[in-house]
Structures are given as structure tokens and as C-alpha cells.
Coordinates of C-alpha atoms and ligand atoms in Angstrom, one line a residue:
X1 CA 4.4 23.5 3.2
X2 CA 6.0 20.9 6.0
X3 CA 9.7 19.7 5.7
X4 CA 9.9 16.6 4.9
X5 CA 13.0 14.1 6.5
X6 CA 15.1 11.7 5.3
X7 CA 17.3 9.7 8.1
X8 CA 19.0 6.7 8.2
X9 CA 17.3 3.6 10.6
X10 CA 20.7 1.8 11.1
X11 CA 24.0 2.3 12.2
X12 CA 24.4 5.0 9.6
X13 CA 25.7 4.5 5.9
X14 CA 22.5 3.6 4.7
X15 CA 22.7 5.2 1.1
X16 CA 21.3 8.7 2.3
X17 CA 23.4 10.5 -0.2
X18 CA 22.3 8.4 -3.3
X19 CA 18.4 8.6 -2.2
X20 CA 18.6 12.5 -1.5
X21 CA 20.0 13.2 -4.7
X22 CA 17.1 11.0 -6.3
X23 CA 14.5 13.1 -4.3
X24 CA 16.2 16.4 -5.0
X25 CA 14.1 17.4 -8.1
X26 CA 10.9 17.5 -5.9
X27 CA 12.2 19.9 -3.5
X28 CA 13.7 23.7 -3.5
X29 CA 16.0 23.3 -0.7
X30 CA 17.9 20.1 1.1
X31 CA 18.8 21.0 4.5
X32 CA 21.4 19.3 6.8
X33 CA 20.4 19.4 10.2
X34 CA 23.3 17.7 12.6
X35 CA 26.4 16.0 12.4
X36 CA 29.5 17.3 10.6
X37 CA 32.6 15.8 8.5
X38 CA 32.1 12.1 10.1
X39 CA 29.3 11.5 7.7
X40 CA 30.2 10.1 4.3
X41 CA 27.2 10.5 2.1
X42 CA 27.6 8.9 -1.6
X43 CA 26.5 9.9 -4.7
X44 CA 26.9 8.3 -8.3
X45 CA 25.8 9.3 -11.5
X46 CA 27.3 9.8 -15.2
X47 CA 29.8 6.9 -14.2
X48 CA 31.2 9.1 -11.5
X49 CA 31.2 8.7 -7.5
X50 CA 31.5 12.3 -5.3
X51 CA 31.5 11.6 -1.7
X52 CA 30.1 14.7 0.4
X53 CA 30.7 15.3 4.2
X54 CA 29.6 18.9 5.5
X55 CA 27.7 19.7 2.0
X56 CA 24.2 18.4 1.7
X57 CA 23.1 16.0 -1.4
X58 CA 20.9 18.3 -3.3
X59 CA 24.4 20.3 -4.5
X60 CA 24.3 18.4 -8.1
X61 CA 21.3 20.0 -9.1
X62 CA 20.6 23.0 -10.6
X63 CA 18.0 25.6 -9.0
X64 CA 18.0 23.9 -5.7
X65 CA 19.3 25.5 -2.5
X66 CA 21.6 23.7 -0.4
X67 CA 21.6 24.6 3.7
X68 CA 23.8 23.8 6.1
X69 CA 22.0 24.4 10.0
X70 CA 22.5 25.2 13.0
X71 CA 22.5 21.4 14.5
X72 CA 25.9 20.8 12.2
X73 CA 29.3 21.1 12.8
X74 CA 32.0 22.3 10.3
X75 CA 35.9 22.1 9.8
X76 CA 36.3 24.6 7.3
X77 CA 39.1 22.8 6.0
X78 CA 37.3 19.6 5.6
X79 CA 34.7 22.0 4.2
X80 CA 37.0 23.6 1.7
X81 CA 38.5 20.4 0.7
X82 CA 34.3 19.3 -0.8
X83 CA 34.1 22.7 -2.7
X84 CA 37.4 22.4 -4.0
X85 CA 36.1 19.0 -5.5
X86 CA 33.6 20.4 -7.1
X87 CA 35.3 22.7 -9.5
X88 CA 35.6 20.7 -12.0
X89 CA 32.2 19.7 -12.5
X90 CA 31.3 23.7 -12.8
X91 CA 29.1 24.0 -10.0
X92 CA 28.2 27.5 -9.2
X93 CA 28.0 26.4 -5.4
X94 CA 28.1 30.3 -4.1
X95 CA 24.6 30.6 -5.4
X96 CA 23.4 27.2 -4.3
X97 CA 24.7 27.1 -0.8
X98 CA 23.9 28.8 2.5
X99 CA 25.7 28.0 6.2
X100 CA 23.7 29.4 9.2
X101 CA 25.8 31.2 10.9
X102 CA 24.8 29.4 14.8
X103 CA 26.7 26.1 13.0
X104 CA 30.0 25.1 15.0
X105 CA 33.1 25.3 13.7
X106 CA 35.5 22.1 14.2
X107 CA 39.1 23.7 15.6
X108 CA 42.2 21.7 15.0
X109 CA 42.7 20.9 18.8
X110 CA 38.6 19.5 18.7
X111 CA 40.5 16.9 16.9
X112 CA 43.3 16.5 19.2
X113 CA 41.0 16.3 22.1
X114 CA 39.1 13.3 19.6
X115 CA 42.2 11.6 19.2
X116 CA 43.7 11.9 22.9
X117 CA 40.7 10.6 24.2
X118 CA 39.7 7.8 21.8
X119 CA 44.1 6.8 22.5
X120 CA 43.2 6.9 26.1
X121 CA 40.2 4.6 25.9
X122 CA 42.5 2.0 24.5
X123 CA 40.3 -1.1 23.8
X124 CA 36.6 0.6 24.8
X125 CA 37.1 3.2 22.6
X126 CA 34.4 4.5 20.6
X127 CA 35.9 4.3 17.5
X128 CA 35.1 8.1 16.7
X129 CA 35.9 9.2 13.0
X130 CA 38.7 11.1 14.8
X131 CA 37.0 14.3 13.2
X132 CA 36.8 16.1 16.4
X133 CA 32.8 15.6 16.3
X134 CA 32.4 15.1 19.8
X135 CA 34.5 17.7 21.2
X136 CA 32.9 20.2 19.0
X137 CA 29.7 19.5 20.7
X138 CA 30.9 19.2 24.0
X139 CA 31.8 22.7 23.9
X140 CA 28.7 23.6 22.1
X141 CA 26.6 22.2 25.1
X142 CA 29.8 23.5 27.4
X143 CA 28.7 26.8 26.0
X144 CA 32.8 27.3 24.7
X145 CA 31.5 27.0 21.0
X146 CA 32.7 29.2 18.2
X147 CA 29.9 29.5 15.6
X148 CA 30.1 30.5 12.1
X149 CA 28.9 33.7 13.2
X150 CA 32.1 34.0 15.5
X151 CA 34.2 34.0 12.0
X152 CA 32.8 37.8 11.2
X153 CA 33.6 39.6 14.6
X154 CA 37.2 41.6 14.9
X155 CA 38.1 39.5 17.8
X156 CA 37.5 36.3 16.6
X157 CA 41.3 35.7 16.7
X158 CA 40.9 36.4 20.2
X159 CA 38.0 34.2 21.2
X160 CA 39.8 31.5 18.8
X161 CA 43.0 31.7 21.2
X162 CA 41.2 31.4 24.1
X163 CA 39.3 28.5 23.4
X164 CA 42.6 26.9 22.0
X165 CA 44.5 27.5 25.6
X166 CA 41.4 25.8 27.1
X167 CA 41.9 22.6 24.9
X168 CA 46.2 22.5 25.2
X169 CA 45.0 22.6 29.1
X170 CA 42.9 19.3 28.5
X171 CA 45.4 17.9 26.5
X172 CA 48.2 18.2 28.9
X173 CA 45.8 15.3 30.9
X174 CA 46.8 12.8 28.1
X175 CA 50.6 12.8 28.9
X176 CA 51.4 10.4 25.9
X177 CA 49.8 12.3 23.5
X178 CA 52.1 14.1 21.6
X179 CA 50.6 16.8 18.6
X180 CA 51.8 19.8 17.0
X181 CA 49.5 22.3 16.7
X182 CA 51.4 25.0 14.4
X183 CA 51.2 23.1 11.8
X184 CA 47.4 22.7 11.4
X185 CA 46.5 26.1 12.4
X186 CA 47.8 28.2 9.3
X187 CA 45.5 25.9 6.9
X188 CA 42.4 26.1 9.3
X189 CA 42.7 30.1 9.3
X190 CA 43.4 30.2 5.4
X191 CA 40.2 27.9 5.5
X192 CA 38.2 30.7 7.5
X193 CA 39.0 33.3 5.1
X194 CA 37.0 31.1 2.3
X195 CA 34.4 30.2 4.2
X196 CA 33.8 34.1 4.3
X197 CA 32.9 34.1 0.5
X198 CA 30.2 32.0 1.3
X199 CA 26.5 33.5 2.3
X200 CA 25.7 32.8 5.8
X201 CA 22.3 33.3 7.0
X202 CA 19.8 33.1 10.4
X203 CA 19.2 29.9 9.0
X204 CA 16.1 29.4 11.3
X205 CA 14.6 32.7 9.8
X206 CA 15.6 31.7 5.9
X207 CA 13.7 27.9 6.7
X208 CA 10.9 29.4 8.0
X209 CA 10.2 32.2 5.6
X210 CA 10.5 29.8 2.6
X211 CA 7.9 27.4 4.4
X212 CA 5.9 29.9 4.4
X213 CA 6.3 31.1 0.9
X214 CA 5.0 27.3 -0.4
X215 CA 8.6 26.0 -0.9
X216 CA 9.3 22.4 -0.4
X217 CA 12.0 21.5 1.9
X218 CA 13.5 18.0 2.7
X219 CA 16.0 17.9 5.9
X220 CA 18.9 15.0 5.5
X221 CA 19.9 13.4 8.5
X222 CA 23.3 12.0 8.6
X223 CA 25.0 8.4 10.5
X224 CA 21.3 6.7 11.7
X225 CA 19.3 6.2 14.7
X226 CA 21.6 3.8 16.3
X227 CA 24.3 6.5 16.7
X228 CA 21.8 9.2 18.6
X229 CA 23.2 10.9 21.6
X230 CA 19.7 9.9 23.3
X231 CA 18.3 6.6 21.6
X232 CA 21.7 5.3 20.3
X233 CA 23.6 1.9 21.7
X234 CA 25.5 4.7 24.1
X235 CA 28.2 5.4 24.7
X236 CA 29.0 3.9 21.2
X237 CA 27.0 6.8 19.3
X238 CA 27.9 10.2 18.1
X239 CA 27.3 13.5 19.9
X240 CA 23.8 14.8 18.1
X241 CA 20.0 13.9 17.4
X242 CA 20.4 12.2 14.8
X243 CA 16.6 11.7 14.9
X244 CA 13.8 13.1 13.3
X245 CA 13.4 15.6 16.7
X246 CA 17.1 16.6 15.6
X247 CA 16.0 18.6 12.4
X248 CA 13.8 20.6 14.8
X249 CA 16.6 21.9 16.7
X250 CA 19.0 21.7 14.1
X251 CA 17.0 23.7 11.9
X252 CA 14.5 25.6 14.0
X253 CA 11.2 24.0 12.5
X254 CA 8.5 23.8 14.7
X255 CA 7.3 20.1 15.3
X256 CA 4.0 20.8 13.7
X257 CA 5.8 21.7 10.2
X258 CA 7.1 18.4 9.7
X259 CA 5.8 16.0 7.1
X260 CA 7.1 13.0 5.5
X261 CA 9.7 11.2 7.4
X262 CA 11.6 8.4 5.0
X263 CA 13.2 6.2 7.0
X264 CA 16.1 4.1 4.8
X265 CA 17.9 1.0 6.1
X266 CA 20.0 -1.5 3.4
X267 CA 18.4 -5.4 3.2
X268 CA 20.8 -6.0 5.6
X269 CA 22.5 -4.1 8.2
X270 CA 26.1 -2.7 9.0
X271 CA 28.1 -0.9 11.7
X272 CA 31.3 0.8 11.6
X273 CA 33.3 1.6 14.7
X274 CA 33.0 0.0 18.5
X275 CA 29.3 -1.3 20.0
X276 CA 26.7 -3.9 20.1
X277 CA 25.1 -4.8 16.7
X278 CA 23.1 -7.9 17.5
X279 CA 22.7 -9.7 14.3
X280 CA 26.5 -9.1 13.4
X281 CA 28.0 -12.1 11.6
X282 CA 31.7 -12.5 12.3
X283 CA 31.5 -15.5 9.6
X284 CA 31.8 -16.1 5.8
X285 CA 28.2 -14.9 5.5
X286 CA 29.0 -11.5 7.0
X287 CA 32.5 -11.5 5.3
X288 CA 30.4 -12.3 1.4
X289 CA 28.0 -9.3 2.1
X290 CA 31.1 -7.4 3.3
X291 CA 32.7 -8.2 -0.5
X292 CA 29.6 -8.1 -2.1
X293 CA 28.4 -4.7 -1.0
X294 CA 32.1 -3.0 -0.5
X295 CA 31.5 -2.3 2.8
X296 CA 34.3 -0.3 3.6
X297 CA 33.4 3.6 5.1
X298 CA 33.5 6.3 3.0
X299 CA 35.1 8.9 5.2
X300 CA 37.9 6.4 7.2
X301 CA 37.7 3.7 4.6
X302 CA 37.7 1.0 7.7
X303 CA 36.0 -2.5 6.7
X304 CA 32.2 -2.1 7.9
X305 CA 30.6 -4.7 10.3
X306 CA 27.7 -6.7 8.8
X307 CA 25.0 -8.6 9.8
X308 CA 21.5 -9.4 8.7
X309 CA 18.3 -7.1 9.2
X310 CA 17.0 -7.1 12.8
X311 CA 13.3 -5.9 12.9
X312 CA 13.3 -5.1 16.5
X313 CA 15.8 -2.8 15.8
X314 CA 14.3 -1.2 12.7
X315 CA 10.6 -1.6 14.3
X316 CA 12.4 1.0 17.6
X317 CA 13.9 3.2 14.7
X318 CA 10.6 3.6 13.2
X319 CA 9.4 4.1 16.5
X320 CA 11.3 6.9 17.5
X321 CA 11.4 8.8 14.1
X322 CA 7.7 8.2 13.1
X323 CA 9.2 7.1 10.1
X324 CA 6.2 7.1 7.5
X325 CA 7.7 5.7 4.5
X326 CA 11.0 3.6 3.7
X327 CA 13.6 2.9 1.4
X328 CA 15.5 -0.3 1.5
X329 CA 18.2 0.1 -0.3
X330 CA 21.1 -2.2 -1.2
X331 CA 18.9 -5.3 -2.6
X332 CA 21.5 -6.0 -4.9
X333 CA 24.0 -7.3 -2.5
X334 CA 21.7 -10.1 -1.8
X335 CA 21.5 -11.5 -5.5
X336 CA 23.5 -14.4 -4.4
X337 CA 22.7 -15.8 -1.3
X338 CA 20.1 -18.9 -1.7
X339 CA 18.9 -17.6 1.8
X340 CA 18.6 -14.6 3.6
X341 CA 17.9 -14.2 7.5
X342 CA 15.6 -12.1 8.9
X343 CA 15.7 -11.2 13.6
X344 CA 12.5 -11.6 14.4
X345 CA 13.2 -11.0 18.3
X346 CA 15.9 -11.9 20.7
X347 CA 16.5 -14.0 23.6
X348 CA 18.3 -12.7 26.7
X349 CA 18.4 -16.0 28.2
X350 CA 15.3 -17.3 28.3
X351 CA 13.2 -14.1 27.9
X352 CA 12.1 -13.2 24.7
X353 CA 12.4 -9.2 23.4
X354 CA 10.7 -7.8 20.7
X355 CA 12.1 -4.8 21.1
X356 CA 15.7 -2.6 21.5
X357 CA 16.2 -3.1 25.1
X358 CA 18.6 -0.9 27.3
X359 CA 20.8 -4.2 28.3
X360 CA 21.7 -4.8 24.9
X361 CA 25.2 -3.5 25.8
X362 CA 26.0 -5.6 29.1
X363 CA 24.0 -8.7 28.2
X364 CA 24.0 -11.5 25.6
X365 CA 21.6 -10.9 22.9
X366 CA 20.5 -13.7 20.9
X367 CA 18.9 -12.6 17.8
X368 CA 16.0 -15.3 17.1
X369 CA 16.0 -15.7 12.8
X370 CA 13.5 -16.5 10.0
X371 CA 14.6 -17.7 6.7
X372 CA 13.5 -16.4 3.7
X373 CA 14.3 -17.4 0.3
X374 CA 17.1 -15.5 -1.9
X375 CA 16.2 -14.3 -5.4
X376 CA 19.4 -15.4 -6.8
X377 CA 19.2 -13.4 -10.0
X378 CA 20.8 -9.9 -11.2
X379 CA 18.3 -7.1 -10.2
X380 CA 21.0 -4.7 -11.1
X381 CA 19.5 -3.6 -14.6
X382 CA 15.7 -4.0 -13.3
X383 CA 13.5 -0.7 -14.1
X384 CA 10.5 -1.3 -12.5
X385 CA 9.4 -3.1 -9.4
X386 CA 7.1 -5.2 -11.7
X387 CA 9.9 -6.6 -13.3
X388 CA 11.8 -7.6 -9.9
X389 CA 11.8 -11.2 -8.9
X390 CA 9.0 -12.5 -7.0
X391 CA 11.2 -13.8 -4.1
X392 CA 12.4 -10.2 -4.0
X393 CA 8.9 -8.7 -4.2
X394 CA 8.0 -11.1 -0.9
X395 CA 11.3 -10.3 1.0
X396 CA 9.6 -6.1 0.2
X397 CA 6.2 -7.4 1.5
X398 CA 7.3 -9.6 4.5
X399 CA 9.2 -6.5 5.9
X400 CA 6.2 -4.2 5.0
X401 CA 4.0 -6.0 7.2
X402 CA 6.3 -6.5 9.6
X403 CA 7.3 -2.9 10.0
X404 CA 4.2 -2.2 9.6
X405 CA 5.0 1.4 7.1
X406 CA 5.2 1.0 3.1
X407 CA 8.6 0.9 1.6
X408 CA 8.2 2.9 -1.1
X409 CA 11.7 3.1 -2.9
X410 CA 14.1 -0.4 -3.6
X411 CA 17.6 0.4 -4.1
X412 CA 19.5 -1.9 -6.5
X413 CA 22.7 -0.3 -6.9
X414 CA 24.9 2.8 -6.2
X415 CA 23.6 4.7 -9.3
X416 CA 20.9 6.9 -9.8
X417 CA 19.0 5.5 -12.2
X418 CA 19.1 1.9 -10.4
X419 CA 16.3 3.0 -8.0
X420 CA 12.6 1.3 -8.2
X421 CA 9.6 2.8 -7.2
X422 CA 7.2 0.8 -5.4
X423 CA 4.5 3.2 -5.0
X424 CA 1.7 0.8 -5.3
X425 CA 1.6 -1.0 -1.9
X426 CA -0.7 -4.1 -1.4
X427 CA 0.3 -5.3 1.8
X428 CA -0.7 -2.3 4.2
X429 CA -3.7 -0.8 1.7
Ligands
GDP501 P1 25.2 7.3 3.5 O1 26.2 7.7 4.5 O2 23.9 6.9 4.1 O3 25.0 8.4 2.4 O4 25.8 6.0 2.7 P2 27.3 5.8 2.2 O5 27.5 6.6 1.0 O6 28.3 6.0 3.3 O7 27.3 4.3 1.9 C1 26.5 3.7 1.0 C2 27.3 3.0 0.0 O8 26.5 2.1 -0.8 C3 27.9 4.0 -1.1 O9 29.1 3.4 -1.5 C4 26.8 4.0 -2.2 O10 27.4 4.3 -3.4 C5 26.4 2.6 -2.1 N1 25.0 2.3 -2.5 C6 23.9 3.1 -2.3 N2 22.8 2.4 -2.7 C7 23.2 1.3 -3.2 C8 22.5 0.1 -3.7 O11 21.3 0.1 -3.9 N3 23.3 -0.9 -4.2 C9 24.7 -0.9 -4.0 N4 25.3 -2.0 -4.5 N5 25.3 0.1 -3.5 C10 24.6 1.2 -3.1
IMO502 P1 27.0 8.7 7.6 O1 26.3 10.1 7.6 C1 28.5 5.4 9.9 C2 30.2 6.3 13.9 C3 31.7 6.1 14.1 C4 31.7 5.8 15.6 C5 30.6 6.7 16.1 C6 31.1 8.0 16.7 O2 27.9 8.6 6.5 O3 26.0 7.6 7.7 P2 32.0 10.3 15.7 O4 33.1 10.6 14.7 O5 30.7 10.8 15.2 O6 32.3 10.7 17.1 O7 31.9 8.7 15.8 O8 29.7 6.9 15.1 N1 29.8 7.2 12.7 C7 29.3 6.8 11.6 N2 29.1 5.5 11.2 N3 28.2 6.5 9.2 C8 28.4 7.7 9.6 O9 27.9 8.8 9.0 C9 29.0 7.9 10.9 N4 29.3 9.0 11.6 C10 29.8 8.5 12.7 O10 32.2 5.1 13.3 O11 31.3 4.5 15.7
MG503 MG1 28.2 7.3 5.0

């Protein structure tokens, strides 16, 4: 069996959560390959909304594994925080949940270090989660890490202490900084011990051997292809491969072993946090789809940028992911605009870009629009793509053959059941 890959195309927040949860009857295990407690990933069904962070989106279902990788990072209190949210729903996540023991853990002064240095950038500042996501990696590439593994060995006091006095030595750099340590330490050990009653695993040897035994596996990225380390709007990106390539390394799967890749991007597009986003629309128009789609994030609650679809910048996520199917999600939040705008290209003064060029962060980027006509009806309650309106249907084909791949899934709200299948493509056949 390959692994297949869902990731997001945008600035992250797609609806990953909700769409993994739809897929995770098809497979045996959901993976997470990178990121850590910044993500936010959505879920809603039965009337209720569970937001998960560290935990991958399969964990509602019964008699599918959950895996947390190498390529992620963890605060175990974060982390304790999600499973103590799930008691009440009874599930039995000891059985349902594996952590590979070469994950990094977040340590209370990662934070510090995230909230010194975003302080210090003043107005450039990345606008980081604060959840110590980039010092965490730092140290992982630094070689400083503490892995999951770490947690086992009878010094891992020790190595914890060490690695502490190497971040207070940082932190004396930010002189107006002021933190206090103590009081975050004792909940972060207490959070240690718990994460010991969970089963960690050579998580590269437990993928491997259940590809090989015929199970199906799909691999959920988290924030989007804007936010890579590599092909992100840098700096303004987090610290991993958020990528399809990421679930190779943050998994161990060889190259050849991946299958699908489902990219998912909303009808429109968002951002939260500092950096270019050329199609942002500091006007009512952007402030209507703000309201209309609750953009606000769900791990800082901050108001989310927004801004219409840009196919140069979904045509480079494609691109780098090999993306061979999509999900647009959020089609609802357009029932009520009479028209919706679509970047064709850009203009950086008079030279026209159909692609995500470096300059996008020094220069100005005019996104170049097409109109096309709004639906302008409730396609909340549809059940079937056949029953969607035909302006919607075209806005579904005029992408697909600009994007040139088949979006096979249409999102029309947060729930479960208010996902369309559009298996049946015309356009690219
Ligand atoms: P993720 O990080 O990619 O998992 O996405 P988030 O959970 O951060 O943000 C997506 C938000 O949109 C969540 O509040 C979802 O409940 C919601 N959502 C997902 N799909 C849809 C949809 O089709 N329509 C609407 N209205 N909301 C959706
Ligand atoms: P999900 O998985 C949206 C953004 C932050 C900031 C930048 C760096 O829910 O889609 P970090 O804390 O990673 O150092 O922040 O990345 N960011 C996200 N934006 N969705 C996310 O995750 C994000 N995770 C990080 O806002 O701009
Ligand atoms: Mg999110």
C-alpha cells in the first residue's frame, strides 16, 4: 500500500481537520508528520466542535490508529490538555494512539525563547503562535533536542537541566524580557509523567511494517504550503516541511510509497500572522468573508486575513506538492456575494507573473482579477453535487481547468455530513 497525503495549499486553516475526519473510515492509520501545538485542526459532528493540536484527526473513530511522527513537535502539556478533552466523549485513546519516540518535546523556555524573540522583532515580527515551535526546531536542527525517547532515560532530568541553562543564557540577550520559569516547570514535568502511559514506538519501523502488511495510511499535514521553511513567503513561515516531501522525513516513508496527495484550499483564501498575501482585501469585501466564514484562529483566536483565491499561488502549491486531487472547502461563505474574484496573474510593474515569485516580499504585487458570478443561494443543506447551483458547479469547473487537477470533495460547511463528492469530473476527463 502507498500513504496517501492530505495538506493544506494556503496559508494554513484550510479545513484539514474536518476533511481527515471525513476520510478516516477509508484508512487504518492517520499520521501527523510535522508541526506541533500551533496547528488548530477543527472537527464538528453530533452538534459538537473539538479542536485538536498535537493529536491527529482520525482520533473520533473507532479501530483506527492515530500516529504522531518523528517530523512533530510536542508540549506535553499542550498535549495533555487534548486528551483531557476527550474524556468525556469515552475515547479509549491509549489503544488508538502512538508517539514515535524521535518527536521533540516543546520545553517551557522553547516558549520563552518564542516570545523574547517575536517582543524583540517588534513591528517585523513573525507573528509566531508563541508555542515555542521554532525554537523547538532550532534545537532539533542545532542538534540540542530532547525527543520523546529522552523522557525514558534516568538522566533525563539532567539532559532537561542542561538544555534549560542553555536557553536562560539566550534569554539573558533580551534584557526586557522578564519570565518566570518555576512556575511552568512543575506542570511540564507532571505532563512528562502522562505522556509515559502512552505507547511510544520507532515510528518509522511501525509505518513501514503496516505498509507492508496491506494497511492504508493517510499522512495530515498541518498550517499549508505557504508557511514551509523552504517554499513558504520566508521568513513569515513556520520552522518545518510542511510539504508533501515533509511526510517523508517526518515519517520515514520512502518517496516511492506515496500515493494520493489531496491538496485542500477554502474558495477563498486567508492568512493569520505577519507576511505577504497578495490578494488580501483590507476592505468590506475582505471584512464580509471575515464575518461570514468566522475567520478568527482556532489556536490564538486572532481575526484571520482574507482575500480572494490566487491561482498562481495555488497552481505553485500544486506544484511543489504534486497535489493529485483537491478539496475546496468553505463554498458556503460565498452564498452571498453577487460576485466573486478570481487572481489570474500579477503585475510587478509592468511585467506580468503567472507564478509565486521570490520578490513577492520586497515588491508590489498586483494581483490581476476575473469575475465570476456568485451563486447567491443557501448550499448549506445541499447533499449532492447534482443538486448544487449551476454558478457554483462553474466556479468548481473554472478552477479545475485552471489548476489543471480534479477537485474531488466541495466543502459547504463545518459539519461532517455537509461535504459533496464530486467524483465525476468532466472538465479534465
Ligand atoms: P485546519 O487547521 O486546516 O484544520 O482548519 P481550522 O480548523 O483551523 O479552520 C477551519 C474552520 O472552518 C473551522 O472552524 C472549521 O470548523 C470550519 N470549516 C471547515 N469546513 C468548512 C466549510 O465547508 N464551511 C464552513 N462554513 N466552515 C468550515
Ligand atoms: P493549522 O495546522 C494558520 C502561522 C502563524 C505565523 C507563522 C509562524 O491549523 O493550519 P509558528 O507558531 O509556527 O512559529 O508561527 O505560521 N501558523 C499558522 N497559521 N494555521 C496554522 O496551523 C498555523 N501554524 C502556524 O500564524 O504566521
Ligand atoms: Mg487551523
Amino acid at each position: 500500500m502507498k500513504v496517501d497525503v492530505l495538506l493544506g495549499l494556503q496559508w494554513g486553516d484550510e479545513g484539514k481537520g474536518k476533511i481527515v475526519d471525513v476520510l478516516t473510515p477509508k484508512y487504518d492509520i492517520i499520521a501527523r508528520f510535522q508541526g506541533g501545538p500551533n496547528a488548530g485542526h477543527t472537527l464538528e459532528f453530533n452538534g459538537i466542535k473539538h479542536v485538536l493540536h498535537t493529536i491527529p484527526s482520525g482520533i473520533f473513530r473507532d479501530g483506527v490508529m492515530n500516529l504522531i511522527g518523528n517530523g512533530v513537535v510536542i508540549d506535553p502539556v499542550i498535549f495533555q490538555g487534548e486528551l483531557d478533552k476527550l474524556e468525556p466523549f469515552n475515547i479509549d485513546y491509549k489503544s488508538r494512539l502512538l508517539i514515535s519516540k524521535k518527536a521533540h518535546l516543546i520545553l517551557p523556555t522553547h516558549r520563552l525563547l518564542d516570545a523574547a524573540s517575536e517582543a524583540a522583532k517588534g513591528k517585523d515580527k513573525i507573528g509566531s503562535t508563541l508555542k515555542g515551535i521554532g525554537p523547538t526546531y532550532m534545537d532539533k536542527t542545532g542538534r540540542n533536542g530532547l525527543r520523546v525517547g529522552d523522557i525514558y532515560s534516568p538522566n533525563f532530568k539532567e539532559k532537561y537541566k542542561a538544555l534549560v541553562e542553555k536557553h536562560k543564557q539566550m534569554l539573558k540577550r533580551y534584557k526586557d524580557f522578564n519570565y518566570d520559569l518555576s512556575e511552568l516547570e512543575g506542570p511540564w514535568m507532571a505532563a512528562i509523567e502522562l505522556l509515559k502511559e502512552l505507547e511510544a514506538v520507532d515510528s518509522e519501523q511501525y509505518i513501514n511494517d503496516a505498509i507492508k502488511a496491506g494497511k492504508k495510511v493517510l499522512a495530515e499535514g498541518a498550517q499549508g504550503t505557504m508557511l514551509d521553511i523552504d517554499f513558504g513567503t520566508y521568513p513569515f513561515v513556520t520552522s518545518s516541511n510542511t510539504v508533501t516531501a515533509g511526510t517523508c522525513t517526518g515519517l520515514g516513508v520512502a518517496p516511492t510509497k506515496i500515493g494520493n496527495v489531496i491538496g485542500i484550499f477554502k474558495a477563498y483564501c486567508t492568512r493569520v500572522g505577519s507576511g505577504p498575501f497578495p490578494t488580501e482585501l483590507e476592505d468590506e469585501v475582505g471584512e464580509k468573508i471575515r464575518k461570514e466564514g468566522s475567520e478568527f484562529g482556532a489556536t490564538t483566536g486572532r481575526p484571520r486575513r482574507c482575500g480572494w483565491v490566487d491561482l498562481p499561488q495555488l497552481k505553485y502549491a500544486i506544484m511543489i506538492n504534486g497535489a493529485s486531487e483537491l478539496s475546496m472547502m468553505k463554498a458556503d461563505v460565498l452564498d452571498n456575494f453577487d460576485t466573486i474574484r478570481v487572481c489570474t496573474h500579477y503585475l510587478i510593474g509592468e511585467e506580468r507573473y503567472d507564478y509565486f515569485p521570490y520578490d513577492v516580499n520586497d515588491v508590489e504585487v498586483v494581483p490581476v482579477y476575473e469575475d465570476i458570478k456568485g451563486w447567491n443561494c443557501d448550499t448549506t443543506k445541499l447533499t449532492s453535487i447534482n443538486e448544487a447551483p449551476a454558478e457554483l458547479k462553474a466556479y468548481v469547473e473554472y478552477l479545475e481547468r485552471n489548476l489543471e487537477v480534479p477537485i474531488t470533495v466541495v466543502s459547504v460547511g463545518p459539519d461532517r455530513t455537509q461535504t459533496l463528492e464530486n467524483k465525476e469530473n468532466k472538465v479534465l476527463a
